[in-house]
């Protein structure tokens, strides 16, 4: 084996062993990028801005639907809010959520229970399963509602006018729908 070849392998293995001992420096998984990835709803920024950003871009409402994102409001315990995707609708007042960074820093939780405890049954106050207690959290959390993956429906457009000729060759307009 040539000296150059040995030097290459020595450098290669030194670099490989250095990589193996350096800890990863990736950041903690946050709820907003995770919700964007699993729902397809293309909003960015802190979770507490999603509800406002969705206006005019996505349908919003207070009925849970699979694939929608439940947008939590800011609160003292959640200053930047939270977002979670609905993975299953159990009933009008219970869903299963898939989300990140709730019970455990950077952790992903799939199909965890959330219930609507709002007095008007509108999902503005929600209790969510919390890993450290093994049950629903001790406090409820304020929410704005659901952001649906579909874009808002366009207003009915005016009928399209189509020109056509009659037997005499005269042009006429008729509405086509």
Rosetta silent file (secondary structure, phi, psi, omega in degrees, C-alpha in Angstrom):
SEQUENCE: XXXXXXXXXXXXXXXXXXXXXXXXXXXXXXXXXXXXXXXXXXXXXXXXXXXXXXXXXXXXXXXXXXXXXXXXXXXXXXXXXXXXXXXXXXXXXXXXXXXXXXXXXXXXXXXXXXXXXXXXXXXXXXXXXXXXXXXXXXXXXXXXXXXXXXXXXXXXXXXXXXXXXXXXXXXXXXXXX
SCORE:     score description
SCORE:     0.000 S_00000001
   1 L     0.000  136.466 -178.551    0.000    0.000    0.000 S_00000001
   2 L   -75.990  160.474  179.497    1.386    3.420   -0.907 S_00000001
   3 H   -63.305  -37.962  179.011    2.049    6.142    1.664 S_00000001
   4 H   -64.301  -41.172  179.357   -0.570    8.386    0.032 S_00000001
   5 H   -64.703  -43.417  177.797   -3.177    5.651    0.211 S_00000001
   6 H   -63.403  -39.581  179.240   -2.383    5.012    3.928 S_00000001
   7 H   -63.730  -40.659  178.149   -2.591    8.750    4.649 S_00000001
   8 H   -60.029  -49.506 -179.682   -5.993    8.901    2.963 S_00000001
   9 H   -64.102  -38.702  178.868   -7.358    6.019    5.084 S_00000001
  10 H   -62.800  -44.531  178.462   -5.868    7.469    8.276 S_00000001
  11 H   -65.330  -43.211  179.851   -7.499   10.842    7.578 S_00000001
  12 H   -59.770  -49.353 -178.522  -10.784    9.161    6.621 S_00000001
  13 H   -68.910  -32.772  175.861  -10.973    7.068    9.808 S_00000001
  14 H   -64.749  -44.963  178.310   -9.939   10.037   11.978 S_00000001
  15 H   -63.158  -42.111  179.354  -12.727   12.117   10.452 S_00000001
  16 H   -62.790  -43.309  179.810  -15.200    9.253   10.875 S_00000001
  17 H   -69.214  -31.615  177.146  -14.327    8.783   14.559 S_00000001
  18 H   -67.087  -42.822  178.734  -14.623   12.533   15.172 S_00000001
  19 H   -62.324  -36.665 -177.378  -18.107   12.583   13.655 S_00000001
  20 H   -69.306  -24.451 -176.805  -19.168    9.676   15.833 S_00000001
  21 H   -98.826   -7.993 -179.916  -18.198   11.481   19.050 S_00000001
  22 L   -86.900  125.453  179.799  -19.706   14.917   18.290 S_00000001
  23 L   -68.716  151.842  177.719  -23.257   15.236   19.660 S_00000001
  24 L   -65.496  144.847 -179.686  -26.006   16.271   17.293 S_00000001
  25 L  -116.389   21.655  179.401  -26.816   19.951   17.439 S_00000001
  26 L   -66.733  148.990  179.873  -30.239   19.848   15.838 S_00000001
  27 L   -74.439  173.681  178.616  -32.903   22.008   17.455 S_00000001
  28 L   -77.903  137.529  177.584  -35.947   20.796   19.320 S_00000001
  29 L   -65.110  127.839 -179.917  -38.938   19.789   17.208 S_00000001
  30 L  -105.264  161.791 -176.068  -41.637   22.446   17.542 S_00000001
  31 H   -67.513  -39.446 -174.323  -45.396   22.108   17.081 S_00000001
  32 H   -65.596  -51.491  178.524  -45.799   24.519   14.132 S_00000001
  33 H   -62.833  -34.832  178.812  -43.375   22.906   11.653 S_00000001
  34 H   -66.448  -46.038  179.399  -44.659   19.471   12.648 S_00000001
  35 H   -61.768  -39.803  177.527  -48.321   20.496   12.167 S_00000001
  36 H   -60.592  -43.455 -178.114  -47.461   22.026    8.797 S_00000001
  37 H   -65.935  -45.611 -174.231  -45.780   18.770    7.719 S_00000001
  38 H   -82.261  -22.136 -177.182  -48.559   16.394    8.805 S_00000001
  39 H  -100.818  -24.609 -174.908  -51.532   18.565    7.776 S_00000001
  40 L    81.447    2.909  177.576  -50.296   20.212    4.585 S_00000001
  41 L   -80.828  115.706 -171.042  -51.484   23.594    5.871 S_00000001
  42 L   -91.401   72.773  174.301  -48.785   25.972    4.695 S_00000001
  43 L  -118.738  153.414 -175.917  -48.597   28.542    7.492 S_00000001
  44 L  -131.327  167.544  178.288  -45.424   29.692    9.212 S_00000001
  45 L    93.561 -175.747 -178.879  -44.416   31.440   12.408 S_00000001
  46 L   -60.393  149.344 -177.744  -45.529   30.969   15.979 S_00000001
  47 H   -57.654  -35.417 -177.644  -48.614   28.861   16.558 S_00000001
  48 H   -68.914   -6.949  177.206  -50.548   31.788   18.046 S_00000001
  49 H   -98.752   -9.606 -174.388  -50.410   33.525   14.622 S_00000001
  50 H   -62.815  -42.200 -177.324  -51.858   30.648   12.597 S_00000001
  51 H   -58.270  -48.877  178.893  -55.533   31.493   13.165 S_00000001
  52 H   -66.401  -40.775  178.906  -55.094   35.032   11.852 S_00000001
  53 H   -63.092  -31.909 -176.257  -52.830   33.939    9.000 S_00000001
  54 H   -71.306  -23.179 -177.600  -55.416   31.374    7.883 S_00000001
  55 L   -56.857  123.733 -179.744  -58.105   34.002    7.310 S_00000001
  56 L    83.235  -15.468  179.246  -58.793   34.174    3.581 S_00000001
  57 L  -103.527  -35.097 -178.967  -56.287   31.390    2.837 S_00000001
  58 L  -137.015  150.286  172.977  -57.964   28.399    4.504 S_00000001
  59 L   -66.550  146.975  177.846  -61.454   27.662    5.742 S_00000001
  60 E  -133.371  155.719  178.090  -61.791   27.964    9.528 S_00000001
  61 E  -176.106 -168.285 -175.920  -64.462   26.857   11.945 S_00000001
  62 L  -120.759   20.080  177.007  -65.469   25.210   15.185 S_00000001
  63 L  -112.178  124.265  179.762  -66.247   21.699   13.950 S_00000001
  64 L   -69.140  138.490  175.851  -63.477   19.106   14.236 S_00000001
  65 L  -139.069  143.824  177.665  -62.498   17.373   10.994 S_00000001
  66 L   -59.232  133.424  179.667  -59.772   14.819   10.311 S_00000001
  67 L    90.732  -13.307  177.796  -56.698   16.589    8.934 S_00000001
  68 L   -76.995  165.043  178.727  -57.649   19.982   10.318 S_00000001
  69 E  -112.709  125.239  174.370  -55.393   21.852   12.725 S_00000001
  70 E   -83.035  119.994 -178.313  -56.661   22.899   16.138 S_00000001
  71 E   -99.418  113.814  177.427  -55.180   26.338   16.827 S_00000001
  72 E   -85.664  144.384  178.898  -54.641   27.069   20.509 S_00000001
  73 L   -81.045  165.410  172.523  -54.552   30.682   21.665 S_00000001
  74 L   -66.817  147.412  174.478  -51.762   32.300   23.627 S_00000001
  75 L  -151.451  176.366  179.727  -52.019   31.948   27.377 S_00000001
  76 L   -60.387  -40.196 -179.678  -49.781   32.421   30.373 S_00000001
  77 L   -84.259  -15.543  178.294  -48.645   28.810   30.167 S_00000001
  78 L  -132.931   74.676 -174.713  -48.464   28.850   26.329 S_00000001
  79 L   -61.927  -26.104  178.034  -47.248   32.321   25.307 S_00000001
  80 L  -107.626   16.337  177.742  -46.788   31.341   21.646 S_00000001
  81 L    71.404 -161.998 -179.864  -49.883   29.118   21.483 S_00000001
  82 E  -162.346  150.973  172.985  -49.917   25.602   20.093 S_00000001
  83 E  -132.778  143.520 -178.166  -51.152   23.787   16.977 S_00000001
  84 E  -147.613  141.828 -179.917  -52.132   20.127   16.640 S_00000001
  85 E   -88.827  138.133  176.039  -53.586   18.063   13.792 S_00000001
  86 E   -78.541  116.904  179.500  -56.850   16.170   14.261 S_00000001
  87 E   -97.205  -20.577  176.905  -56.126   12.513   13.479 S_00000001
  88 E  -159.171  139.505  173.191  -59.583   11.173   14.410 S_00000001
  89 E   -98.574  115.722  179.374  -62.960   12.613   15.357 S_00000001
  90 E   -85.326  -43.893  176.864  -64.415   10.515   18.172 S_00000001
  91 E  -159.189 -179.168  178.688  -67.484   12.734   18.692 S_00000001
  92 L   -62.419  -18.929 -178.436  -68.452   16.385   18.422 S_00000001
  93 L  -121.249   10.180  177.560  -66.677   17.000   21.729 S_00000001
  94 E  -144.081  133.494  177.004  -63.773   14.538   21.554 S_00000001
  95 E  -135.212  167.013  168.302  -60.934   14.126   19.066 S_00000001
  96 E  -109.050  134.309 -177.894  -57.578   12.434   18.845 S_00000001
  97 E  -111.806  149.829  169.177  -54.662   14.759   18.124 S_00000001
  98 E  -120.689  123.056 -175.477  -51.237   14.234   16.623 S_00000001
  99 E  -156.913  172.997 -178.695  -48.790   16.926   17.671 S_00000001
 100 E  -125.151  152.000  171.243  -45.266   17.778   18.772 S_00000001
 101 L    64.118   43.759  178.670  -43.716   19.465   21.794 S_00000001
 102 L  -109.930  -70.403 -178.085  -46.643   19.089   24.204 S_00000001
 103 L   -79.089  -33.349 -175.576  -45.949   16.550   26.945 S_00000001
 104 L  -134.443  135.679 -178.671  -42.239   16.232   26.297 S_00000001
 105 L   -53.887  116.604  178.468  -39.820   18.770   24.863 S_00000001
 106 L    77.625   -3.469 -177.300  -39.503   17.970   21.164 S_00000001
 107 L   -77.900  151.551  175.243  -41.542   14.771   21.482 S_00000001
 108 E  -105.266  132.975  175.987  -44.163   13.624   18.997 S_00000001
 109 E  -122.772  132.671 -178.394  -47.452   12.239   20.301 S_00000001
 110 E  -115.298  137.064  174.922  -49.911   10.469   18.030 S_00000001
 111 E    55.744   51.457  175.891  -53.625    9.941   18.609 S_00000001
 112 E   -98.624  147.679 -173.480  -53.856   11.531   22.045 S_00000001
 113 E   -72.726  137.975  172.331  -57.229   12.432   23.515 S_00000001
 114 E  -139.327  137.667  179.504  -58.539   16.003   23.549 S_00000001
 115 E  -126.797  146.135  176.402  -61.969   17.092   24.735 S_00000001
 116 E   -82.401  120.003  177.667  -63.970   20.262   24.285 S_00000001
 117 L  -115.334   15.049 -179.372  -64.863   21.703   27.691 S_00000001
 118 L   -72.299  143.935 -178.404  -66.147   25.047   26.407 S_00000001
 119 L   -64.300  -25.754 -178.731  -69.603   26.062   27.677 S_00000001
 120 L  -100.159   12.518  179.988  -70.863   26.729   24.125 S_00000001
 121 L    53.835   42.481 -176.352  -69.507   23.475   22.622 S_00000001
 122 L  -120.884   15.499  176.563  -67.318   25.485   20.223 S_00000001
 123 L    61.543   32.200  175.519  -63.822   24.172   20.993 S_00000001
 124 L   -96.304   -2.378  175.496  -62.650   27.435   22.556 S_00000001
 125 E  -145.213  118.911 -167.085  -61.603   25.658   25.772 S_00000001
 126 E  -133.393  138.624  170.243  -59.870   22.287   25.462 S_00000001
 127 E  -108.186  136.752 -173.565  -58.292   19.683   27.744 S_00000001
 128 E  -126.222  142.212  176.031  -55.553   17.539   26.186 S_00000001
 129 E   -54.190  137.254 -177.267  -53.917   14.273   27.268 S_00000001
 130 E  -128.811  116.571 -173.924  -50.652   15.008   29.059 S_00000001
 131 H   -50.965  -50.079 -176.760  -47.971   12.319   29.214 S_00000001
 132 H   -59.062  -26.920  178.389  -46.446   13.023   32.658 S_00000001
 133 H   -97.473  -13.312 -179.311  -49.850   12.568   34.355 S_00000001
 134 L    69.945   21.778  179.307  -51.025    9.748   32.070 S_00000001
 135 E  -160.987 -167.936  177.803  -54.386   11.434   31.545 S_00000001
 136 E   -62.834  143.429  179.157  -56.070   14.643   30.545 S_00000001
 137 L   -57.418  158.506 -177.708  -54.156   17.697   31.685 S_00000001
 138 L   -74.939  -21.227 -179.274  -55.188   19.356   34.927 S_00000001
 139 L  -120.434  158.980  173.895  -56.027   22.638   33.231 S_00000001
 140 L   -92.925  163.822 -175.696  -57.928   23.564   30.112 S_00000001
 141 E  -126.929  133.410  178.927  -56.364   25.527   27.283 S_00000001
 142 E   -70.081  141.526  179.290  -57.900   28.374   25.270 S_00000001
 143 E  -135.576  157.123  178.731  -58.311   27.671   21.552 S_00000001
 144 E   -92.305  -38.030 -177.588  -59.422   29.634   18.502 S_00000001
 145 E   144.786 -160.151 -174.934  -60.877   26.764   16.474 S_00000001
 146 E  -107.930  138.289  173.284  -59.983   24.543   13.538 S_00000001
 147 E  -105.301  123.627 -176.518  -58.106   25.443   10.374 S_00000001
 148 L   -94.458  145.667 -174.577  -59.169   23.190    7.512 S_00000001
 149 L   -66.672  -16.054 -179.634  -56.725   22.019    4.854 S_00000001
 150 L   -84.516  149.037  176.097  -58.994   23.211    2.030 S_00000001
 151 L   -74.633  155.998  178.211  -58.791   26.724    0.640 S_00000001
 152 L   -59.083  148.077  177.897  -61.849   28.964    1.064 S_00000001
 153 L   -71.630  135.236  177.094  -64.566   28.512   -1.504 S_00000001
 154 L   -72.197  148.532  175.886  -64.564   31.263   -4.139 S_00000001
 155 L   -63.518  149.559  179.424  -67.725   33.343   -4.411 S_00000001
 156 L   -55.880  126.639  179.217  -69.947   32.245   -7.264 S_00000001
 157 L   -77.243  156.358  176.546  -68.565   33.794  -10.399 S_00000001
 158 L   -65.657  149.478  179.359  -70.813   35.650  -12.835 S_00000001
 159 L   -58.949  146.071  178.511  -72.062   33.481  -15.684 S_00000001
 160 E   -81.367  133.289  178.115  -69.740   33.327  -18.666 S_00000001
 161 E   -92.056  126.576 -179.171  -71.137   34.981  -21.806 S_00000001
 162 E  -118.091  130.224  178.391  -70.629   32.924  -24.954 S_00000001
 163 E   -87.130  138.481  174.983  -71.206   34.334  -28.423 S_00000001
 164 E  -143.857  160.801 -179.797  -72.872   32.113  -30.977 S_00000001
 165 E  -107.331  141.510  175.694  -74.408   32.636  -34.393 S_00000001
 166 L   -90.100 -171.643 -175.788  -77.973   31.729  -35.292 S_00000001
 167 L   -61.521  -27.735 -179.267  -79.166   30.403  -38.660 S_00000001
 168 L   -86.409   -4.464 -179.896  -79.101   33.904  -40.176 S_00000001
 169 L    90.901    0.471 -179.522  -75.536   34.442  -39.034 S_00000001
 170 L   -76.368  138.171 -179.930  -76.500   37.062  -36.414 S_00000001
 171 E   -77.775  140.202  176.388  -74.433   36.931  -33.275 S_00000001
 172 E  -136.208  152.113  176.063  -76.230   36.298  -30.024 S_00000001
 173 E  -106.641  139.621  174.175  -75.054   36.058  -26.471 S_00000001
 174 E  -137.305  152.149  179.864  -76.205   33.368  -24.134 S_00000001
 175 E   -83.322  133.002  175.120  -75.253   32.585  -20.567 S_00000001
 176 E  -115.910  134.606 -178.212  -73.315   29.414  -19.987 S_00000001
 177 L  -115.354    0.000    0.000  -73.098   27.924  -16.548 S_00000001
